XYZ file of C-alpha atoms in Angstrom:
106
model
C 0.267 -59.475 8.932
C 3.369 -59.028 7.382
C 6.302 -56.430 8.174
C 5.387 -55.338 4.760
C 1.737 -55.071 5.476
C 2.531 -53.071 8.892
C 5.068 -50.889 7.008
C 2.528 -49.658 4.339
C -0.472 -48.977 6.920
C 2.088 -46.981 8.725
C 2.565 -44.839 6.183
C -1.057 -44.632 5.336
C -1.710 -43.327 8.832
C 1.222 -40.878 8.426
C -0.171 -39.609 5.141
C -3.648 -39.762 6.504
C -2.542 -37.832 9.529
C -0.628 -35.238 7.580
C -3.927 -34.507 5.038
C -5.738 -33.710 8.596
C -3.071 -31.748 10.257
C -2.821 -29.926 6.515
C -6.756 -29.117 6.752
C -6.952 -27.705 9.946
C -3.869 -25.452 9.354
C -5.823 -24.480 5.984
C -9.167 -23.958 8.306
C -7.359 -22.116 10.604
C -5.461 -19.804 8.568
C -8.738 -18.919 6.316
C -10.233 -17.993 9.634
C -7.359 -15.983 11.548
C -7.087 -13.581 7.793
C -10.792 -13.333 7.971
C -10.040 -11.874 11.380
C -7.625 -9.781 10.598
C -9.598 -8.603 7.264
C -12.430 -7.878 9.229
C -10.141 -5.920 12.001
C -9.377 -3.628 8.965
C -12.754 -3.160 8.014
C -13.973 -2.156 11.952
C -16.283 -4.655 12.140
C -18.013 -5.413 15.239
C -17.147 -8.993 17.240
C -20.278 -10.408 15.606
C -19.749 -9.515 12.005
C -16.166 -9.618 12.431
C -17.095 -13.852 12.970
C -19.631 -13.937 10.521
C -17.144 -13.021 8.079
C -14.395 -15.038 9.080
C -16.694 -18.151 8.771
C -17.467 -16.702 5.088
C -13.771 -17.011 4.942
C -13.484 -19.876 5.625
C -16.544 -20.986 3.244
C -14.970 -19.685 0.508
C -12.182 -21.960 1.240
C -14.039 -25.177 1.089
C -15.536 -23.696 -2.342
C -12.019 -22.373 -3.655
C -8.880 -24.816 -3.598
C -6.332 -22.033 -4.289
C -5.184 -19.646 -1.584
C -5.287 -16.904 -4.425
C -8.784 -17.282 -4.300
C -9.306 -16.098 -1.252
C -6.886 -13.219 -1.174
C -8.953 -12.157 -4.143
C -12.050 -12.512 -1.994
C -10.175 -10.270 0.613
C -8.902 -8.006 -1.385
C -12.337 -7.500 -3.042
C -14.201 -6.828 0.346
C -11.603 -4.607 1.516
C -11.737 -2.406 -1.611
C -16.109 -2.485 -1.088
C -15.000 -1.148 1.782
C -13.124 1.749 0.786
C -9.340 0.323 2.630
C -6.503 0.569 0.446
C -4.556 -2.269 1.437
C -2.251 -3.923 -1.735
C -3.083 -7.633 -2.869
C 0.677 -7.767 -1.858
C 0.128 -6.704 1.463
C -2.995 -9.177 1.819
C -0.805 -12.066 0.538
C 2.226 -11.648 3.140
C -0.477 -11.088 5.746
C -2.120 -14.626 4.350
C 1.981 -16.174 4.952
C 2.520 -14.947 8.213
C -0.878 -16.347 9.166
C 0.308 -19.393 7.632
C 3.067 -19.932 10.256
C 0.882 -18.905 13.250
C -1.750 -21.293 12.061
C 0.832 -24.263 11.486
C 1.919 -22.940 15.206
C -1.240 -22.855 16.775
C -2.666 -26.377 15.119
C 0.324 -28.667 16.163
C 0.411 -27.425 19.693
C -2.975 -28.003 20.303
């Protein structure tokens, strides 16, 4: 193999390993808002973990992180909590950053 050769499969594992480290930050964040949504709603451990994993669902389904902040935002207001779409998006940052935290220290 040439260095050439070893050079570009190096930097198809870095990219490759980036994509997967991106995913589970994704995975994780979709999960720790449903949480958090589902804190603000007072659900119960069990639904509260039913509806992060429908979270997270709708993140496989939607590619755009607005998509599930709408989502969010929608349940919340079903559910009678007045929390702003701004609020919801900040929330959806910070859990960002604990996410990225959480994933590459595991």
């Amino acid at each position: 193999m040439t260095t050439f050769e070893e050079r570009e499969r190096a930097f198809e594992n870095k990219f490759s390993h980036e994509q997967e480290l991106l995913f589970k930050i994704q995975v994780r964040r979709a999960r720790l808002l449903g949480l958090w949504a589902a804190e603000q709603m007072k659900f119960a451990e069990p639904e509260a973990a039913a509806y992060a994993r429908a979270i997270v669902d709708a993140d496989f389904e939607e590619v755009v992180v607005h998509d599930i902040v709408r989502r969010v935002c929608t349940d919340l207001e079903h559910h009678g909590i007045d929390i702003s779409r701004h609020r919801v998006e900040k929330e959806a940052e910070h859990l960002l950053v604990l996410a990225r935290d959480q994933v590459t220290r595991a």
